[in-house]
Structure formats: C-alpha cells, structure tokens
PDB file of C-alpha atoms and ligand atoms in Angstrom:
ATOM      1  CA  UNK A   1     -55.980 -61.893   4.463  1.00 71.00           C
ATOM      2  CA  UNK A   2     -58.054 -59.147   5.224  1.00 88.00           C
ATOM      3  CA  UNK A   3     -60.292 -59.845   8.082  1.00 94.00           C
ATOM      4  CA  UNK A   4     -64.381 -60.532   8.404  1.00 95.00           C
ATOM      5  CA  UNK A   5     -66.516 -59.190  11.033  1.00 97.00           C
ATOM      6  CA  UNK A   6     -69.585 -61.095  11.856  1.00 97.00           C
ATOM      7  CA  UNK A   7     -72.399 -58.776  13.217  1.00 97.00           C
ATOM      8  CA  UNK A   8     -73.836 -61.767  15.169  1.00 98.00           C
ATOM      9  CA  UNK A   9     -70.944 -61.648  18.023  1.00 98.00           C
ATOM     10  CA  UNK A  10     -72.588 -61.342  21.363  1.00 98.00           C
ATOM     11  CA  UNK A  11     -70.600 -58.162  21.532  1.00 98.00           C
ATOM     12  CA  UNK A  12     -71.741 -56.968  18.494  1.00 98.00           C
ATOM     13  CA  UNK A  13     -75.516 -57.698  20.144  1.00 98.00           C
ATOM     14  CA  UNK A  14     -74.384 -55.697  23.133  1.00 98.00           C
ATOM     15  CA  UNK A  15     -73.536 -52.906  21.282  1.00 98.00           C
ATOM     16  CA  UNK A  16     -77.040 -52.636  19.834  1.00 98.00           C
ATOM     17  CA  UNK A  17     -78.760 -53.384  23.132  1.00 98.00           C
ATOM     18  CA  UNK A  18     -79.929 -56.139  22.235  1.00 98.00           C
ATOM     19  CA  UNK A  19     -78.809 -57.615  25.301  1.00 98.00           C
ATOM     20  CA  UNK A  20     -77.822 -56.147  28.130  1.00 98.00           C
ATOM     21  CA  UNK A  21     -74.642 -55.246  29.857  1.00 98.00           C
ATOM     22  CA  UNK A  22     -73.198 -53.942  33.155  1.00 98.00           C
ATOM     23  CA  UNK A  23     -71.603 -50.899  31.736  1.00 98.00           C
ATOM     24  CA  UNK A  24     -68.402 -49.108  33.585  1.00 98.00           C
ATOM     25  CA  UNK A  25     -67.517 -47.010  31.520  1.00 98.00           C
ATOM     26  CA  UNK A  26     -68.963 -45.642  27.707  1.00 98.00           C
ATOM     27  CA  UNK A  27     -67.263 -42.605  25.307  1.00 98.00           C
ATOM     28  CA  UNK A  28     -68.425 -42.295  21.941  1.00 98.00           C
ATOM     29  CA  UNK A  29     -65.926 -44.889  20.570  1.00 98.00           C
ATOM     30  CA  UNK A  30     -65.499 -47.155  23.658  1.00 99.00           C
ATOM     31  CA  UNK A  31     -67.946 -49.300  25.661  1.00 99.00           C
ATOM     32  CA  UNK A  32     -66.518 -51.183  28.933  1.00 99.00           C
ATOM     33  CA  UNK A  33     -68.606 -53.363  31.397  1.00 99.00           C
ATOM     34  CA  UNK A  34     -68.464 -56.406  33.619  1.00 98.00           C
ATOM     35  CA  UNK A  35     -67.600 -59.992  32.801  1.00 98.00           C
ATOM     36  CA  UNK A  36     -70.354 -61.890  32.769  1.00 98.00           C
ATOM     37  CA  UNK A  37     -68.033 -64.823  34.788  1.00 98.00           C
ATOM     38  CA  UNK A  38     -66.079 -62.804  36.667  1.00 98.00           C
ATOM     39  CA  UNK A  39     -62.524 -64.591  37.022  1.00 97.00           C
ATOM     40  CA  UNK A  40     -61.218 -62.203  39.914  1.00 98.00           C
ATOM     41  CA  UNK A  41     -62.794 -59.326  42.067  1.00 98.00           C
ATOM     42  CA  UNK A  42     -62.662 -56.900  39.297  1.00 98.00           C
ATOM     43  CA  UNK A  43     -63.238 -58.295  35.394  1.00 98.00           C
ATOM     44  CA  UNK A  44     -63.661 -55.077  33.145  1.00 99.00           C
ATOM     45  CA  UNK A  45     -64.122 -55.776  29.280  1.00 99.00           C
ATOM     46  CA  UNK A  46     -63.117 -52.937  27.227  1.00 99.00           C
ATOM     47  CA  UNK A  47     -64.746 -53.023  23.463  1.00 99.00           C
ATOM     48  CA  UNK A  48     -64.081 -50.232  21.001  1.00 98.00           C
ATOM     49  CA  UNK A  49     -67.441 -49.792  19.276  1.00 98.00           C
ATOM     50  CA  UNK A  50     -66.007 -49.879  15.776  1.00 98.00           C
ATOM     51  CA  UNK A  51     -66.007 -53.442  14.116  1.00 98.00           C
ATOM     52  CA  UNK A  52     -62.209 -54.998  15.040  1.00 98.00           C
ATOM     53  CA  UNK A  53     -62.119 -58.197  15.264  1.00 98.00           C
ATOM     54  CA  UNK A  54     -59.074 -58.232  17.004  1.00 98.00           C
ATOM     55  CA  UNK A  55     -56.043 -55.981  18.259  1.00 97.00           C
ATOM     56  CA  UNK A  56     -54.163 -56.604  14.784  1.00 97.00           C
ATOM     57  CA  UNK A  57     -57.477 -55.435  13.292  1.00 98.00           C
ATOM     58  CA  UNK A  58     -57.820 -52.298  15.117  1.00 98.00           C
ATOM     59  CA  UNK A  59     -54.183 -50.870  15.099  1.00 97.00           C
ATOM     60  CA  UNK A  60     -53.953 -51.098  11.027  1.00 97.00           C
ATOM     61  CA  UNK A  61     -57.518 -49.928  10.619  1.00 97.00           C
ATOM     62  CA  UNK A  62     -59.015 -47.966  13.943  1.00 98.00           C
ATOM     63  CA  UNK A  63     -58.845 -43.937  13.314  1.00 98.00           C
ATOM     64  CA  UNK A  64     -56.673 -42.342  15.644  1.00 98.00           C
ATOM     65  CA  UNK A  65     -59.292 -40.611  17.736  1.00 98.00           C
ATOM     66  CA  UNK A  66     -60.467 -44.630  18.260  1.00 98.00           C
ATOM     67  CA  UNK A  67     -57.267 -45.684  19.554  1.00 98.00           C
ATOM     68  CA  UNK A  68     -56.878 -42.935  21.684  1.00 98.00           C
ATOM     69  CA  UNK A  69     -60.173 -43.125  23.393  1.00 98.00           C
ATOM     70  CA  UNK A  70     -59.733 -46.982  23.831  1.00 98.00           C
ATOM     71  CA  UNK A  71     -55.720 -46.449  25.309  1.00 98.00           C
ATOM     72  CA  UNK A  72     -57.584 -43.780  27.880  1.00 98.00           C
ATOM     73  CA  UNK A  73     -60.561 -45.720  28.993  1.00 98.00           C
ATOM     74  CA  UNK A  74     -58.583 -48.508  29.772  1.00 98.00           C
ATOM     75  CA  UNK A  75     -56.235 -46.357  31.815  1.00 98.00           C
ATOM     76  CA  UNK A  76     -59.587 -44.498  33.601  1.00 98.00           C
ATOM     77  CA  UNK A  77     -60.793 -47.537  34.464  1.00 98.00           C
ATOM     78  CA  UNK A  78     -57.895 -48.930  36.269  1.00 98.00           C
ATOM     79  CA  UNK A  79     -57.535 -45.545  38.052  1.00 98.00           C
ATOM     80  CA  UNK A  80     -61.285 -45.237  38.647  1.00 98.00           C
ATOM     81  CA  UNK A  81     -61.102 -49.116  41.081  1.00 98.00           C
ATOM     82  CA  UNK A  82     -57.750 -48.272  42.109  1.00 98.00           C
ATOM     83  CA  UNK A  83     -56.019 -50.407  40.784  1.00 98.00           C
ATOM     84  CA  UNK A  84     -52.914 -48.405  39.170  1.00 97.00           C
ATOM     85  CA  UNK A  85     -49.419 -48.584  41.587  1.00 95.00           C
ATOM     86  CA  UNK A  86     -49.393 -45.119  40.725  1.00 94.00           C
ATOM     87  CA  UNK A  87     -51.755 -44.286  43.038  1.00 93.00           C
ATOM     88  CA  UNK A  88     -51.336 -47.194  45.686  1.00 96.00           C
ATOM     89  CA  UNK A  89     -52.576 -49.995  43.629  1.00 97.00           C
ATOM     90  CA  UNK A  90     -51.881 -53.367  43.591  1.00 97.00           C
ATOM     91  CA  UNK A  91     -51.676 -53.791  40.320  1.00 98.00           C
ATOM     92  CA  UNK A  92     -53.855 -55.580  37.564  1.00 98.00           C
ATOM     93  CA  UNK A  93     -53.749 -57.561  34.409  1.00 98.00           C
ATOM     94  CA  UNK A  94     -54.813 -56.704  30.962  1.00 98.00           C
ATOM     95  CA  UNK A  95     -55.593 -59.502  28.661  1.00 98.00           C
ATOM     96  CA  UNK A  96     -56.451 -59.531  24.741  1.00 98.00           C
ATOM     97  CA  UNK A  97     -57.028 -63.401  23.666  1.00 98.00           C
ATOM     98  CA  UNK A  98     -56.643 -63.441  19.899  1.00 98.00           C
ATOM     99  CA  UNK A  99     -57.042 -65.888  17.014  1.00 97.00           C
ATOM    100  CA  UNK A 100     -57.027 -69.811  17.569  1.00 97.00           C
ATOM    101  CA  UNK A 101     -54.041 -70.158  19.590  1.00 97.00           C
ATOM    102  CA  UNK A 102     -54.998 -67.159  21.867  1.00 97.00           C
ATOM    103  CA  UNK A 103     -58.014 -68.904  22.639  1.00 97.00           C
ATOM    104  CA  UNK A 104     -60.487 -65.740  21.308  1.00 98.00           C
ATOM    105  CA  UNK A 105     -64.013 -66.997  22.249  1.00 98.00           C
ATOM    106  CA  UNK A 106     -65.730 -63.733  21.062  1.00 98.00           C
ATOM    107  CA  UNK A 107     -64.391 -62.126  17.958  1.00 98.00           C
ATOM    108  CA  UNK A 108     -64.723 -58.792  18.645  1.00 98.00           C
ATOM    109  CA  UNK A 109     -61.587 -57.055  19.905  1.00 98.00           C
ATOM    110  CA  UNK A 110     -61.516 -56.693  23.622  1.00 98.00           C
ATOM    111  CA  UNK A 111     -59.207 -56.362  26.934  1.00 98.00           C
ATOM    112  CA  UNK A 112     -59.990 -58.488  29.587  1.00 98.00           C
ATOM    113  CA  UNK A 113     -59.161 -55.941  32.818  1.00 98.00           C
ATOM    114  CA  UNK A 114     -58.667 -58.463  35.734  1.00 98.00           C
ATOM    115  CA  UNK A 115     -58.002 -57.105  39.809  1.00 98.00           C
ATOM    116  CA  UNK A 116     -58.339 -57.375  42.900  1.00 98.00           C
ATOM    117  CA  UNK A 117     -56.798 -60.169  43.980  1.00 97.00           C
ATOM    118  CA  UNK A 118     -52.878 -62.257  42.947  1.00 97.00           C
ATOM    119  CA  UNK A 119     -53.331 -63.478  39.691  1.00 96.00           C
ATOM    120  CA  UNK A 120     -50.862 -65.735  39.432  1.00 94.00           C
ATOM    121  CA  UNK A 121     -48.594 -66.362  36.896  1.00 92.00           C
ATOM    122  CA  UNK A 122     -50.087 -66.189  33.717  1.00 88.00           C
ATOM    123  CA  UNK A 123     -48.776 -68.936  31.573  1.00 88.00           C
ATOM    124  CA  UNK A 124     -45.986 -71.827  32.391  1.00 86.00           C
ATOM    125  CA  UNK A 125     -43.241 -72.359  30.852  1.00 87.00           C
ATOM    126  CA  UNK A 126     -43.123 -74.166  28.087  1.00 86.00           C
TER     127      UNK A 126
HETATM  128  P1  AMP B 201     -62.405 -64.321  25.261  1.00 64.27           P
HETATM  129  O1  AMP B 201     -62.250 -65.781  25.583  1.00 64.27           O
HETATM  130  O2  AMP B 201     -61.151 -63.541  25.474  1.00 64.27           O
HETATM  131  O3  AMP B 201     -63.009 -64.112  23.887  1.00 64.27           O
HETATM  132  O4  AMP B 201     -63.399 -63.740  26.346  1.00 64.27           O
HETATM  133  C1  AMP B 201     -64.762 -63.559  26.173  1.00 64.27           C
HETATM  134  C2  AMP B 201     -65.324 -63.108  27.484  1.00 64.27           C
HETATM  135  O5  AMP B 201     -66.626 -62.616  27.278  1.00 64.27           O
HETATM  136  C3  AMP B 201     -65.439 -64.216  28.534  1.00 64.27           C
HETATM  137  O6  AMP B 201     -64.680 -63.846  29.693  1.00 64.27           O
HETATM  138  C4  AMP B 201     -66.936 -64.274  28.843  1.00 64.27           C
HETATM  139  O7  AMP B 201     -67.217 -64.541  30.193  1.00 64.27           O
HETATM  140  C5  AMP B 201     -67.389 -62.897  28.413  1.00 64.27           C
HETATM  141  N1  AMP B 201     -68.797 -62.783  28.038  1.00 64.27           N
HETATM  142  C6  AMP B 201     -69.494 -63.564  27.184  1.00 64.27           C
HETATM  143  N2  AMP B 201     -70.751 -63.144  27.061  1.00 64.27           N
HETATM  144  C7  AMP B 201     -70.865 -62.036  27.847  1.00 64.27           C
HETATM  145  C8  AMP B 201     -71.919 -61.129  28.146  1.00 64.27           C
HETATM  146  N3  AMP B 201     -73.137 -61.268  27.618  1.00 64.27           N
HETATM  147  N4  AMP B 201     -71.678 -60.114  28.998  1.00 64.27           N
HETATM  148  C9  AMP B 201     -70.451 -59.964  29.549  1.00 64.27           C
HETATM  149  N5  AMP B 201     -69.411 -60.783  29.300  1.00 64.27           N
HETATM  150  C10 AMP B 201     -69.610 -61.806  28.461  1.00 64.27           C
END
C-alpha cells in the first residue's frame, strides 16, 4: 500500500513557517530543532524536508543526496552537543516512532535525538 502524506502535519506547517520552530540545525534537505516537550536535557528532532511519512517511506523513495544529508545531520548534531563517545560523550538515543504500534503521533518521518542525561532502558521485556 503505497503511502499518503497529509500536508496538514504540524511538521509539514513547520516546514512552511507557518509556525515556528527552534531550529539546530537546517541543509537544503534536512531541518532539525528542539522538542517542543523536551523528555531529557537535549531533545533534537531531525525532519528531512521531503514528504516521508515514515523511515520505510523515505529509504524506498528519498533520493540519495536526501538520505545522505539526513544520515550526516544527525551525526553533526550529536557531535555538535557532545554527545558522541567518540569524542568523550556519554552517549545518546535516537528514536523513530512509526505506524500504530510505534506509537507515531506526527506522521512525518522524524528521529527523536534524546541526551544528556541516563535514559533508561528503553522498553521491558515482554
Ligand atoms: P512522535 O510521537 O514520535 O510522533 O513524536 C512527535 C514529537 O513532536 C513529540 O515529542 C512532540 O513533543 C513533538 N512536537 C509536536 N509539536 C511540536 C512543535 N510544534 N515543535 C516541536 N516539537 C513538536
């Protein structure tokens, strides 16, 4: 089933300005800014600014320059609040809720960036 975008996700408003946004980070394919509820220290949201509803979305139909520029934003950013071990970072978790099950709120494809603090285990066992 091929998939529907709707142009009325509050993403899809953000990416017209028509409302604002805390931006970190903007290429010409890629928009990231802050979480408007903030779950930890540092909560990034990375959008490409094509129109994927999800990550299944994007890696069939994204052009390669997209996924590129969206892969290396997402590693800039962690760099850029030092958050990559690489450097001395503790470390950080990146998040894509999809579909029903997922729990996808906004459908618009996005990675939640989340730092600055122990997250936790992410899920329990089942
Ligand atoms: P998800 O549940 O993965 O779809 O996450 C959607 C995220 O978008 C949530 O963490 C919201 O807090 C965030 N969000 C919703 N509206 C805005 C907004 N206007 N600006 C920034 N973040 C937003």
């Amino acid at each position: 089933m091929a998939y529907e975008y709707d142009d009325q996700n509050i993403f899809a408003k953000i990416l017209r300005r028509e409302i604002p946004n805390d931006t970190v980070m903007e290429t010409d394919y890629t928009l990231a800014f802050r979480d408007i509820i903030p779950q930890a220290p540092e909560h990034i949201l990375v959008i490409p600014k094509g129109f994927y509803v999800n990550h299944d979305h994007f890696a069939a139909d994204a052009t390669d320059a997209e996924v590129l520029d969206f892969t290396r934003v997402i590693g800039a950013i962690t760099h850029a609040i030092g958050a990559t071990p690489s450097t001395g970072g503790s470390g950080y978790r990146l998040i894509a809720n999809t579909g029903n099950d997922g729990v996808q709120d906004v459908q618009h494809l996005h990675f939640h960036i989340l730092s600055g603090r122990r997250l936790g285990r992410m899920l329990q066992p089942v």
